[in-house]
Coordinates of C-alpha atoms and ligand atoms in Angstrom, one line a residue:
Chain A
M1208 CA 165.1 36.0 115.0
S1209 CA 162.2 38.1 115.1
R1210 CA 159.2 37.8 113.7
V1211 CA 159.8 41.0 111.4
G1212 CA 162.9 39.4 110.4
W1213 CA 161.1 36.1 109.4
L1214 CA 159.0 38.2 107.1
R1215 CA 162.0 39.3 105.1
V1216 CA 161.9 36.1 103.2
P1217 CA 158.6 36.3 101.3
L1218 CA 159.3 40.2 101.1
T1219 CA 162.8 39.1 99.3
V1220 CA 161.2 36.4 97.0
T1221 CA 158.6 39.0 95.9
Y1222 CA 161.3 41.5 95.1
V1223 CA 163.5 39.0 93.2
F1224 CA 160.5 37.9 91.1
L1225 CA 159.5 41.6 90.3
Y1226 CA 163.0 42.8 89.5
L1227 CA 164.7 39.7 88.1
P1228 CA 163.3 40.1 84.7
I1229 CA 164.1 43.8 84.6
A1230 CA 167.8 42.9 85.6
V1231 CA 168.1 40.4 83.1
L1232 CA 166.8 42.9 80.4
V1233 CA 169.1 45.6 81.4
V1234 CA 172.2 43.2 81.7
M1235 CA 171.2 41.7 78.1
S1236 CA 171.2 45.2 76.7
F1237 CA 175.1 45.5 77.2
N1238 CA 175.5 41.9 75.8
A1239 CA 178.3 42.0 73.1
S1240 CA 176.4 38.8 71.7
K1241 CA 173.7 38.8 69.2
T1242 CA 172.0 35.7 70.7
P1243 CA 170.2 36.4 73.8
F1244 CA 171.4 33.4 75.9
T1245 CA 174.9 33.7 75.7
W1246 CA 177.2 36.6 77.3
T1247 CA 180.4 37.5 75.4
G1248 CA 181.2 40.7 76.9
F1249 CA 180.3 44.1 77.6
S1250 CA 179.1 46.4 74.8
T1251 CA 177.0 49.3 74.1
Q1252 CA 176.8 48.6 70.5
W1253 CA 173.1 48.1 70.6
Y1254 CA 172.2 51.4 71.8
G1255 CA 174.1 53.0 69.1
E1256 CA 172.3 50.8 66.4
L1257 CA 169.0 51.9 68.1
A1258 CA 169.6 55.3 66.7
S1259 CA 170.1 54.1 63.2
N1260 CA 167.1 51.9 63.1
A1261 CA 164.6 53.8 60.8
L1262 CA 161.6 52.0 62.1
I1263 CA 162.4 52.5 65.8
R1264 CA 163.1 56.1 65.0
E1265 CA 159.8 56.8 63.3
G1266 CA 158.1 54.8 66.2
F1267 CA 159.7 56.9 68.5
I1268 CA 158.9 60.1 67.2
N1269 CA 155.2 59.0 66.5
T1270 CA 155.0 58.0 70.3
M1271 CA 156.4 61.4 71.4
I1272 CA 154.0 63.5 69.4
V1273 CA 151.3 61.1 71.0
A1274 CA 152.4 61.2 74.4
V1275 CA 153.3 65.0 74.6
S1276 CA 149.9 66.2 73.0
A1277 CA 148.0 63.6 75.1
T1278 CA 149.6 64.8 78.3
V1279 CA 148.9 68.5 77.5
L1280 CA 145.3 67.9 76.7
A1281 CA 144.4 65.3 79.3
T1282 CA 146.0 67.6 82.0
A1283 CA 144.1 70.7 81.0
L1284 CA 140.8 68.5 80.4
G1285 CA 141.3 66.5 83.6
T1286 CA 141.9 69.4 85.6
L1287 CA 139.0 71.2 84.5
L1288 CA 136.9 68.1 85.0
A1289 CA 138.1 67.5 88.5
I1290 CA 137.3 71.1 89.6
G1291 CA 134.0 71.0 88.0
I1292 CA 133.0 67.8 89.8
A1293 CA 134.7 68.9 93.3
R1294 CA 133.2 72.4 93.3
Y1295 CA 129.9 72.3 91.3
F1296 CA 128.5 68.9 90.9
R1297 CA 129.5 67.1 93.9
S1298 CA 127.8 64.0 92.8
A1299 CA 129.3 60.6 93.5
I1300 CA 127.9 59.1 90.4
V1301 CA 129.2 61.9 88.1
E1302 CA 132.4 61.4 89.6
A1303 CA 132.5 57.6 89.3
Y1304 CA 131.6 57.7 85.6
S1305 CA 134.1 60.4 84.8
L1306 CA 136.8 58.3 86.4
A1307 CA 135.9 54.9 84.8
P1308 CA 138.1 55.3 81.7
A1309 CA 141.1 55.0 84.1
I1310 CA 139.5 51.8 85.6
I1311 CA 137.8 49.6 82.9
P1312 CA 139.9 47.1 80.9
D1313 CA 142.2 48.4 78.1
L1314 CA 140.6 45.9 75.7
A1315 CA 137.1 47.2 76.6
L1316 CA 137.9 50.6 76.1
A1317 CA 139.9 50.0 72.8
I1318 CA 137.2 48.1 71.2
G1319 CA 134.8 50.8 72.2
L1320 CA 136.8 53.4 70.8
L1321 CA 137.5 51.5 67.7
A1322 CA 133.9 51.2 67.2
L1323 CA 133.2 54.8 67.9
F1324 CA 135.7 56.0 65.5
S1325 CA 134.7 53.8 62.5
L1326 CA 130.9 54.7 63.5
V1327 CA 131.4 58.5 63.1
G1328 CA 134.0 58.1 60.3
V1329 CA 137.2 58.9 61.7
T1330 CA 140.4 57.5 59.9
L1331 CA 142.6 55.7 62.2
S1332 CA 145.8 57.6 62.2
L1333 CA 148.1 58.9 65.0
F1334 CA 145.2 61.4 65.8
S1335 CA 143.1 58.6 66.7
V1336 CA 145.4 57.4 69.1
L1337 CA 145.8 60.7 70.4
L1338 CA 142.1 61.0 71.2
S1339 CA 142.1 57.8 72.8
H1340 CA 144.9 58.5 75.1
V1341 CA 143.5 61.8 75.9
V1342 CA 140.1 60.1 77.2
F1343 CA 142.0 57.6 79.7
G1344 CA 144.8 60.2 80.7
M1345 CA 142.0 62.7 81.5
A1346 CA 140.4 60.2 83.9
F1347 CA 143.6 59.8 85.8
V1348 CA 144.5 63.3 86.0
A1349 CA 140.9 64.0 87.3
A1350 CA 141.2 61.4 89.8
V1351 CA 144.7 62.7 91.1
V1352 CA 143.5 66.4 91.1
I1353 CA 140.1 65.2 92.8
A1354 CA 142.0 63.7 95.7
R1355 CA 143.8 66.8 96.1
L1356 CA 140.8 69.1 95.8
G1357 CA 139.4 66.8 98.8
Q1358 CA 142.2 68.1 100.9
T1359 CA 142.2 71.6 100.2
D1360 CA 140.0 74.2 101.7
A1361 CA 137.1 75.5 99.6
S1362 CA 137.1 78.8 101.8
L1363 CA 140.6 79.5 100.1
E1364 CA 138.9 80.5 97.1
E1365 CA 136.1 82.5 99.2
A1366 CA 139.0 84.2 101.0
S1367 CA 140.4 85.5 97.7
R1368 CA 137.1 86.6 96.6
D1369 CA 136.7 88.5 99.7
L1370 CA 140.0 90.2 99.4
G1371 CA 138.9 91.8 96.0
A1372 CA 139.8 89.2 93.6
G1373 CA 137.6 88.1 90.7
A1374 CA 136.8 84.6 89.7
V1375 CA 139.5 84.6 87.0
T1376 CA 142.1 86.0 89.0
T1377 CA 141.3 83.6 92.0
F1378 CA 141.3 80.8 89.6
F1379 CA 144.9 81.5 88.2
R1380 CA 146.3 83.0 91.8
I1381 CA 144.7 80.4 94.3
T1382 CA 142.8 77.6 92.7
L1383 CA 145.5 76.4 90.2
P1384 CA 148.6 77.0 92.4
S1385 CA 147.3 74.9 95.5
L1386 CA 146.5 72.2 92.8
A1387 CA 149.9 72.5 91.0
P1388 CA 151.5 69.4 92.6
A1389 CA 148.5 67.2 91.9
I1390 CA 148.2 68.6 88.1
I1391 CA 152.0 67.9 87.8
A1392 CA 151.8 64.4 89.3
G1393 CA 148.8 63.7 87.0
A1394 CA 150.6 65.0 83.7
L1395 CA 153.7 62.9 84.6
L1396 CA 151.4 59.9 85.1
V1397 CA 149.6 60.3 81.7
F1398 CA 152.8 60.9 80.0
T1399 CA 154.3 57.6 81.3
L1400 CA 151.1 55.7 80.6
S1401 CA 150.9 57.1 77.2
L1402 CA 154.6 56.2 76.4
D1403 CA 154.3 52.5 76.5
E1404 CA 150.6 52.2 76.0
F1405 CA 150.0 49.2 73.3
V1406 CA 146.5 47.7 73.5
I1407 CA 144.6 50.8 72.8
A1408 CA 147.2 52.2 70.3
F1409 CA 147.1 48.8 68.6
F1410 CA 143.4 49.1 67.8
T1411 CA 143.1 52.7 67.3
D1412 CA 146.5 53.4 65.2
G1413 CA 146.4 53.8 61.4
P1414 CA 148.7 51.3 59.4
T1415 CA 151.4 53.8 58.3
T1416 CA 152.0 55.5 61.7
P1417 CA 153.1 52.9 64.4
T1418 CA 153.8 53.9 67.8
L1419 CA 157.1 52.7 69.5
P1420 CA 155.2 50.0 71.3
I1421 CA 153.7 48.6 68.2
V1422 CA 157.0 48.7 66.4
I1423 CA 158.6 46.7 69.3
Y1424 CA 155.7 44.2 69.1
S1425 CA 156.3 43.8 65.4
M1426 CA 160.0 43.1 65.7
V1427 CA 159.8 40.9 68.8
R1428 CA 157.4 38.3 66.9
F1429 CA 160.6 37.5 65.0
G1430 CA 162.6 37.0 68.2
V1431 CA 164.0 39.3 70.9
T1432 CA 167.0 41.1 69.7
P1433 CA 169.4 42.9 72.0
E1434 CA 168.4 46.1 70.2
I1435 CA 164.8 45.6 71.7
N1436 CA 166.6 44.9 75.1
A1437 CA 168.4 48.3 74.9
L1438 CA 165.1 50.2 73.8
A1439 CA 163.3 48.5 76.6
A1440 CA 166.0 49.5 79.2
L1441 CA 165.6 53.1 78.0
L1442 CA 162.0 53.1 78.3
L1443 CA 162.4 51.9 81.7
L1444 CA 164.8 54.5 82.7
V1445 CA 162.4 57.2 81.3
S1446 CA 159.4 55.8 83.3
F1447 CA 161.4 55.4 86.5
T1448 CA 162.9 59.0 86.3
I1449 CA 159.2 60.3 85.7
V1450 CA 157.5 58.4 88.4
L1451 CA 160.2 59.2 90.8
S1452 CA 160.1 62.7 90.2
A1453 CA 156.3 62.6 90.5
Q1454 CA 156.7 61.4 93.8
R1455 CA 159.0 63.7 95.0
I1456 CA 156.8 66.8 93.6
T1457 CA 153.9 65.4 95.5
R1458 CA 155.8 64.7 98.8
L1459 CA 157.6 67.9 98.8
T1460 CA 154.4 70.0 98.7
D1461 CA 152.1 67.7 100.7
S1462 CA 154.1 69.1 103.6
V1463 CA 152.3 72.3 103.2
Chain B
M857 CA 121.3 107.8 113.7
T858 CA 121.2 106.1 110.3
S859 CA 122.5 102.5 110.3
L860 CA 125.5 101.3 108.4
L861 CA 124.4 97.8 107.9
T862 CA 120.8 97.0 107.5
I863 CA 120.0 93.3 107.7
D864 CA 116.1 93.0 107.2
H865 CA 114.2 89.8 107.7
V866 CA 117.0 87.5 106.5
S867 CA 116.3 83.7 106.6
K868 CA 118.5 80.8 105.3
D869 CA 117.6 77.0 105.1
F870 CA 120.2 74.3 104.7
D871 CA 118.3 71.1 103.7
T872 CA 116.6 70.5 107.1
T873 CA 118.2 73.3 109.5
R874 CA 117.1 76.7 109.5
A875 CA 120.4 78.4 109.9
L876 CA 119.0 82.1 109.7
D877 CA 115.3 82.5 110.9
D878 CA 113.9 85.9 110.1
V879 CA 116.9 87.9 111.3
S880 CA 116.8 91.7 111.4
L881 CA 119.6 93.8 112.9
E882 CA 121.0 97.4 112.3
I883 CA 124.6 97.9 112.4
R884 CA 125.5 101.4 113.4
P885 CA 128.8 103.5 112.0
N886 CA 131.8 102.9 113.8
E887 CA 130.3 100.7 116.6
F888 CA 131.8 97.4 117.9
F889 CA 128.9 94.9 117.3
A890 CA 129.4 91.2 118.9
L891 CA 127.4 88.2 117.9
L892 CA 127.0 85.8 120.5
G893 CA 125.5 82.2 120.9
P894 CA 125.8 78.6 121.2
S895 CA 127.6 76.7 118.6
G896 CA 125.5 75.9 115.5
C897 CA 123.1 78.9 116.3
G898 CA 124.0 80.5 112.9
K899 CA 126.6 83.1 113.7
T900 CA 129.1 82.1 111.0
T901 CA 126.0 81.9 108.5
L902 CA 125.0 85.3 109.2
L903 CA 128.5 86.8 108.5
R904 CA 129.1 84.6 105.3
A905 CA 125.5 86.0 103.9
I906 CA 126.8 89.6 104.7
A907 CA 130.4 88.6 102.9
G908 CA 128.6 87.3 99.9
F909 CA 129.0 83.4 100.4
E910 CA 125.8 82.4 101.4
D911 CA 122.4 83.6 99.4
P912 CA 119.7 84.0 101.8
D913 CA 116.5 82.6 100.9
D914 CA 114.8 85.7 102.2
G915 CA 115.3 89.1 103.2
R916 CA 117.5 92.0 102.5
I917 CA 121.3 93.2 103.3
S918 CA 122.1 96.6 102.6
I919 CA 124.9 99.0 103.5
T920 CA 124.8 102.8 103.6
D921 CA 127.6 105.1 102.9
A922 CA 128.3 108.3 104.5
D923 CA 126.4 110.3 102.2
G924 CA 123.3 108.3 103.0
Q925 CA 123.6 106.3 99.7
E926 CA 122.1 102.6 100.2
T927 CA 123.6 99.8 98.0
D928 CA 122.0 96.5 98.0
L929 CA 124.7 94.0 99.1
L930 CA 123.1 91.0 97.8
A931 CA 123.4 92.2 94.3
L932 CA 127.1 92.4 94.6
P933 CA 129.5 89.6 94.4
P934 CA 131.8 88.8 97.3
D935 CA 134.7 90.8 95.7
K936 CA 132.7 94.1 94.9
R937 CA 131.4 94.4 98.6
P938 CA 132.9 96.9 100.9
V939 CA 133.4 94.4 103.7
N940 CA 135.9 91.9 104.6
L941 CA 135.5 88.6 106.4
M942 CA 138.1 87.0 108.7
F943 CA 137.2 83.0 108.2
Q944 CA 136.7 81.2 111.3
S945 CA 139.1 78.5 109.5
Y946 CA 141.6 81.3 108.7
A947 CA 141.9 80.3 105.0
L948 CA 145.3 81.2 104.6
F949 CA 146.8 80.6 101.3
P950 CA 149.3 77.6 101.7
H951 CA 151.4 78.5 98.6
M952 CA 151.9 82.0 99.9
N953 CA 154.2 83.2 102.9
V954 CA 153.0 85.6 105.6
R955 CA 153.9 88.8 103.8
K956 CA 152.2 87.5 100.4
N957 CA 149.1 86.5 102.2
I958 CA 148.6 89.8 103.7
A959 CA 149.7 91.8 100.7
Y960 CA 147.1 89.7 98.5
G961 CA 144.1 92.0 99.1
L962 CA 146.2 95.2 98.8
E963 CA 147.3 94.2 95.4
R964 CA 144.1 93.4 94.2
E965 CA 143.2 97.2 94.8
G966 CA 146.1 98.1 92.6
L967 CA 147.8 100.1 95.2
S968 CA 151.6 101.1 94.6
K969 CA 154.3 98.4 95.8
Q970 CA 155.7 101.1 98.3
E971 CA 152.2 101.7 100.0
I972 CA 151.6 97.7 99.9
N973 CA 155.0 97.1 101.7
S974 CA 154.5 99.9 104.0
R975 CA 151.1 98.9 104.9
V976 CA 152.0 95.3 105.5
D977 CA 155.0 96.2 107.3
E978 CA 152.9 98.3 109.8
V979 CA 150.3 95.3 110.1
L980 CA 152.7 92.7 110.6
E981 CA 154.3 94.9 113.5
T982 CA 150.8 95.2 115.0
V983 CA 150.1 91.6 115.3
G984 CA 153.9 90.8 116.4
L985 CA 154.8 88.8 113.5
V986 CA 157.4 90.7 111.9
D987 CA 160.0 88.0 112.2
K988 CA 157.7 85.5 110.6
A989 CA 156.9 87.3 107.5
K990 CA 158.9 85.0 105.1
A991 CA 157.3 81.8 106.5
R992 CA 154.8 79.6 104.9
P993 CA 151.3 79.0 106.9
A994 CA 152.2 75.6 107.6
Q995 CA 155.3 76.8 109.4
L996 CA 153.2 78.6 112.1
S997 CA 151.6 77.8 115.3
G998 CA 147.9 77.9 115.5
G999 CA 147.9 81.3 117.3
Q1000 CA 150.2 82.9 114.7
R1001 CA 148.0 81.7 112.0
Q1002 CA 145.1 83.2 113.6
R1003 CA 147.2 86.5 113.6
V1004 CA 147.8 86.4 109.8
A1005 CA 144.2 86.0 109.3
L1006 CA 143.5 89.0 111.3
A1007 CA 146.1 91.1 109.8
R1008 CA 145.2 90.1 106.4
A1009 CA 141.5 91.2 107.1
I1010 CA 142.3 94.4 108.9
V1011 CA 145.1 95.5 106.3
K1012 CA 142.4 96.4 103.7
R1013 CA 140.9 98.9 106.4
P1014 CA 137.2 98.2 104.8
R1015 CA 134.3 100.2 106.2
L1016 CA 133.0 97.1 107.8
L1017 CA 134.9 94.2 109.2
L1018 CA 133.5 90.8 110.0
L1019 CA 135.6 88.8 112.3
D1020 CA 134.5 85.1 112.9
E1021 CA 136.0 84.2 116.3
P1022 CA 139.2 86.3 115.6
L1023 CA 141.0 85.8 118.9
S1024 CA 140.0 82.2 120.2
A1025 CA 143.4 80.6 119.6
L1026 CA 145.3 83.6 121.2
D1027 CA 146.8 82.9 124.8
R1028 CA 145.8 85.6 127.5
K1029 CA 148.6 88.3 126.8
V1030 CA 148.3 88.3 123.1
R1031 CA 144.6 88.3 123.3
A1032 CA 144.4 91.6 125.4
E1033 CA 146.8 93.1 123.1
M1034 CA 144.7 92.2 120.1
Q1035 CA 141.6 93.3 122.1
M1036 CA 143.1 96.7 122.1
E1037 CA 144.3 96.9 118.6
L1038 CA 140.9 96.1 117.5
K1039 CA 139.5 98.8 119.7
R1040 CA 142.1 101.1 118.3
L1041 CA 141.1 100.3 114.8
Q1042 CA 137.6 101.3 115.7
H1043 CA 138.2 104.5 117.3
E1044 CA 141.4 105.8 115.2
V1045 CA 140.9 104.1 111.6
G1046 CA 137.0 104.3 112.1
I1047 CA 136.3 100.8 111.3
T1048 CA 132.9 99.2 112.1
F1049 CA 133.3 95.6 113.5
V1050 CA 130.8 92.6 113.6
V1051 CA 132.8 90.0 115.5
V1052 CA 131.5 86.6 116.6
T1053 CA 132.9 85.3 119.8
H1054 CA 132.1 82.5 122.1
D1055 CA 133.8 84.4 125.0
Q1056 CA 131.1 86.2 126.9
E1057 CA 133.6 88.3 129.0
E1058 CA 135.3 89.4 125.7
A1059 CA 131.8 90.4 124.0
M1060 CA 131.0 92.2 127.2
S1061 CA 134.1 94.1 127.8
M1062 CA 134.6 95.2 124.1
A1063 CA 131.2 95.5 122.4
D1064 CA 129.2 98.5 122.2
R1065 CA 126.1 96.2 121.5
I1066 CA 125.6 92.4 121.4
A1067 CA 123.2 90.4 119.8
V1068 CA 122.3 87.0 121.3
M1069 CA 121.4 84.3 118.9
H1070 CA 119.8 80.8 119.4
D1071 CA 118.5 78.5 116.7
G1072 CA 119.0 80.8 114.0
R1073 CA 117.0 83.6 115.8
V1074 CA 118.0 86.9 117.3
Q1075 CA 117.0 86.7 121.1
Q1076 CA 118.1 90.2 122.1
V1077 CA 120.0 93.0 120.9
A1078 CA 121.2 95.2 123.6
D1079 CA 124.2 97.0 125.1
P1080 CA 126.1 94.6 127.6
V1081 CA 124.8 96.1 130.9
T1082 CA 121.2 96.0 129.7
L1083 CA 121.7 92.4 128.4
Y1084 CA 123.1 91.2 131.6
S1085 CA 120.6 93.1 134.0
R1086 CA 117.7 93.1 131.7
P1087 CA 117.5 89.9 129.7
A1088 CA 114.7 89.7 127.3
N1089 CA 113.8 86.0 127.9
V1090 CA 115.0 82.9 129.8
F1091 CA 117.3 81.7 127.1
V1092 CA 119.5 85.0 127.3
A1093 CA 119.1 85.3 131.1
D1094 CA 120.6 81.8 131.3
F1095 CA 123.1 82.0 128.5
I1096 CA 124.5 85.3 129.5
G1097 CA 126.4 85.6 132.8
S1098 CA 125.7 83.4 136.0
G1099 CA 123.0 83.1 138.6
T1100 CA 120.1 81.1 139.7
L1101 CA 116.7 80.8 137.6
L1102 CA 114.1 80.3 140.1
P1103 CA 110.6 79.0 138.6
G1104 CA 107.5 80.1 139.8
D1105 CA 104.3 82.1 139.1
V1106 CA 103.1 85.3 138.4
G1107 CA 99.6 85.9 140.0
A1108 CA 97.7 88.6 141.6
T1109 CA 100.1 89.2 144.4
G1110 CA 103.1 89.3 142.1
F1111 CA 105.9 86.7 141.6
T1112 CA 105.3 83.7 144.0
A1113 CA 107.6 80.6 144.5
L1114 CA 108.0 78.1 147.3
G1115 CA 104.7 79.1 148.8
R1116 CA 106.1 83.0 149.1
T1117 CA 105.6 86.1 147.3
L1118 CA 109.2 87.1 146.1
P1119 CA 110.4 90.7 145.0
G1120 CA 111.0 91.1 141.4
S1121 CA 110.5 93.6 138.6
N1122 CA 108.8 93.4 135.2
P1123 CA 105.5 91.5 136.4
S1124 CA 103.1 93.2 134.5
S1125 CA 104.0 91.8 131.2
V1126 CA 104.1 88.2 132.4
S1127 CA 101.4 86.2 134.1
G1128 CA 101.1 82.4 134.7
P1129 CA 104.3 80.3 134.9
A1130 CA 107.5 82.6 135.3
V1131 CA 111.1 82.4 136.2
L1132 CA 112.8 85.0 138.7
V1133 CA 116.5 85.6 137.6
L1134 CA 118.8 86.1 140.8
R1135 CA 122.5 87.3 139.6
P1136 CA 125.1 86.8 142.4
E1137 CA 125.7 90.4 142.7
S1138 CA 122.1 91.2 143.8
V1139 CA 121.6 88.5 146.3
R1140 CA 122.3 89.6 150.1
V1141 CA 123.1 87.0 152.7
D1142 CA 121.9 87.9 156.0
G1143 CA 122.0 86.0 159.5
D1144 CA 118.5 87.6 160.5
D1145 CA 116.5 88.9 157.8
G1146 CA 115.4 87.8 154.3
V1147 CA 112.8 86.4 152.1
L1148 CA 114.4 83.1 151.5
D1149 CA 116.0 80.7 154.3
G1150 CA 118.6 78.4 153.5
T1151 CA 121.9 77.0 154.6
V1152 CA 125.6 77.8 153.6
V1153 CA 127.0 75.0 151.6
E1154 CA 130.1 76.6 150.2
T1155 CA 132.1 79.9 150.4
H1156 CA 135.3 81.2 148.2
F1157 CA 137.5 84.2 148.9
Y1158 CA 139.0 85.6 145.6
G1159 CA 140.8 88.4 147.2
G1160 CA 138.6 91.3 146.2
S1161 CA 135.5 89.6 146.4
S1162 CA 134.0 86.3 147.8
I1163 CA 131.1 84.1 146.9
T1164 CA 128.7 82.3 149.0
A1165 CA 126.5 79.3 148.0
V1166 CA 123.3 78.9 149.9
R1167 CA 121.1 75.8 149.4
V1168 CA 117.7 76.4 149.7
D1169 CA 115.1 73.6 149.9
G1170 CA 113.0 73.4 147.0
V1171 CA 115.7 75.0 144.6
D1172 CA 117.7 73.1 142.1
G1173 CA 121.3 74.0 142.8
P1174 CA 122.5 76.4 145.3
V1175 CA 121.6 80.2 145.0
V1176 CA 125.0 82.1 144.8
S1177 CA 125.7 85.5 146.2
R1178 CA 128.9 87.6 145.6
D1179 CA 130.0 90.2 147.7
R1180 CA 132.9 92.5 148.5
G1181 CA 135.6 91.2 151.1
A1182 CA 135.9 88.1 152.5
P1183 CA 133.1 85.6 153.2
R1184 CA 131.1 86.8 156.3
H1185 CA 129.4 83.4 156.9
E1186 CA 130.4 80.0 157.7
V1187 CA 129.6 76.7 156.2
G1188 CA 126.4 75.0 157.7
Q1189 CA 125.3 78.2 159.0
S1190 CA 121.4 78.9 158.7
V1191 CA 121.0 82.2 156.8
H1192 CA 118.6 84.4 154.9
L1193 CA 118.4 85.8 151.6
S1194 CA 117.0 88.8 150.1
W1195 CA 117.4 91.4 147.0
S1196 CA 115.6 94.4 145.8
A1197 CA 112.9 94.1 143.3
D1198 CA 114.6 96.1 140.9
D1199 CA 117.6 93.7 140.4
A1200 CA 115.8 90.7 140.0
V1201 CA 113.9 90.2 136.7
I1202 CA 110.6 88.2 136.1
L1203 CA 110.6 86.5 132.8
E1204 CA 108.0 84.3 131.2
A1205 CA 108.8 80.4 131.6
G1206 CA 110.4 78.9 128.7
S1207 CA 110.5 82.1 126.8
G1208 CA 113.5 82.0 123.8
A1209 CA 113.6 78.3 124.0
D1210 CA 113.5 76.0 120.9
G1211 CA 110.6 76.5 118.6
P1212 CA 108.2 79.5 118.2
Ligands
ATP1973 N1 126.9 74.5 104.0 C1 126.2 74.0 105.0 N2 125.3 72.9 104.9 C2 124.3 72.3 105.6 N3 124.3 72.8 106.8 C3 124.9 74.0 107.5 C4 126.2 74.5 106.5 N4 126.4 75.5 107.3 C5 126.0 75.5 108.1 N5 125.1 74.6 108.4 C6 124.1 74.4 109.6 O1 123.4 75.8 110.0 C7 123.9 75.9 111.4 C8 124.5 77.0 111.9 O2 125.7 76.9 111.5 P1 126.8 78.1 111.6 O3 128.2 77.7 111.1 O4 126.4 79.3 111.2 O5 126.8 78.1 113.3 P2 127.8 79.0 114.2 O6 126.8 79.8 115.1 O7 129.0 79.6 113.5 O8 128.5 77.9 115.2 P3 129.9 77.9 115.9 O9 130.1 78.6 117.0 O10 130.2 76.3 116.2 O11 131.0 78.0 114.8 C9 124.4 74.5 111.9 O12 123.2 73.9 112.5 C10 124.9 74.3 110.9 O13 125.0 72.5 111.0
MG1974 MG1 130.8 79.7 113.4

């Protein structure tokens, strides 16, 4: 057996360790039994019950409101931030500070935001969750777009100006399209992050508008139900789809 | 003749480098003007300053239209300047195919679809890329990309076209075709060209006038023949063409080196340490008679002409002579070298070198 073959053992162990819990979760979400430890047969009833659970439905709607708006805002702001830094500031310090929200611990960011909101008198609600998600989402988008800007040639914009295009035309016809793959990848990233973000939402949300992760948290305190397994499996499906398509998009256009 | 483009005492500093140092040039209407110089001497920076992508620290750049109306170029943004620049890096738009890349500049002028299409078709034909019209830049070879960049610049037919090494990536045959095409555009469309090139032969054969630059300074502006036969300083003599630079002194009797007085022209304006420029075409090799003695070390026959390299004691490297027909001397033979005073220029030693 070759050395490479031998290395398969730790690789396999790692994958099992990573994916076993996920596999258990998905399998159990199709379990007919109500207790999580016994298999009594295949059933999709829990997926059906999800839809009729008012708490979950409300949480889902709140989460979608936050995720969609945060994605739109963070993508727009993060893209502008990246272009500003890469084209006009060119300072490593400015760049590092603007990307910090993507790196500093969620808990620190959550506590900081909570302190800020109470200081300036923002009532905690879905809106404050949205603002918080825009903060870190923007940093992620900026990070992805800056990386792309580093690879694109600044003389593209000059060539456009040289050929008679004004600054605005150049931005929409040349700058944005050449960044499109990075912008889309950044947007999808923000959406997935916002979708299941718990810590920051827990700190900055109002009591009457729980997001889905908060709803799930309050439900599992009384034990994991198959319903929650089904919900988690659905979230998993959404995240996987988005991450894979983001990879697809960047790979497709990176070959340019 | 009034000039089309006037570059007046333009300087540009980058942090510690002086990329342009008091550059003044007059580009005449409808001329083919070449910028020649070693890497890093400021050629690209000068073109970028004209096109509007570098702000000179000092000086003026203006363009004069056919009615004699002078416009300050530095006051206009790049998109409003009546010049086009072909970038050294090509700068093709990666998300557009070849046709869209070329049409981009025409679309900005608000021309009709029909006119745009016919002009793009025409230029695609010119650069030989008709079958690549739908390809993205990433799918093209280096030489094909360069031709797209060239097409994108010439399709606009501006009054003044700035080309930064437009033909460097092309093979001999395509390069010759493109050279002819550029000359055709100059004569038939009436475009004025400022072209950067590394290729001396290209500059010599195509340009009406050439500016030689070094360390951000213009060393000499002249037509190719003058540049070659009457270099203004040692840098130009060394950079342009080949030949031997013989160090010596100018005194009362004229130019002296190796203990002899040697023929040369232009000694009046030079005194003290000097350099004599010997071009291969000017040096005659003779068995009996001459002003310098040496030994033949090498001969080469090129069909129509031949060169003979002669080692002269006290001179670094051989003195080369080029002559019609086959070599007339053998390796190892003792020979004498001569030249006429008019064909050998005497220049002040160290002129045109680094620093003022
Ligand atoms: N944006 C810049 N920042 C700092 N220095 C620069 C910049 N652009 C050019 N330079 C410097 O200015 C000098 C002239 O550069 P330029 O690009 O004009 O040279 P060039 O003659 O075009 O050379 P090449 O033949 O290699 O293209 C060089 O020393 C270069 O390092
Ligand atoms: Mg250059």
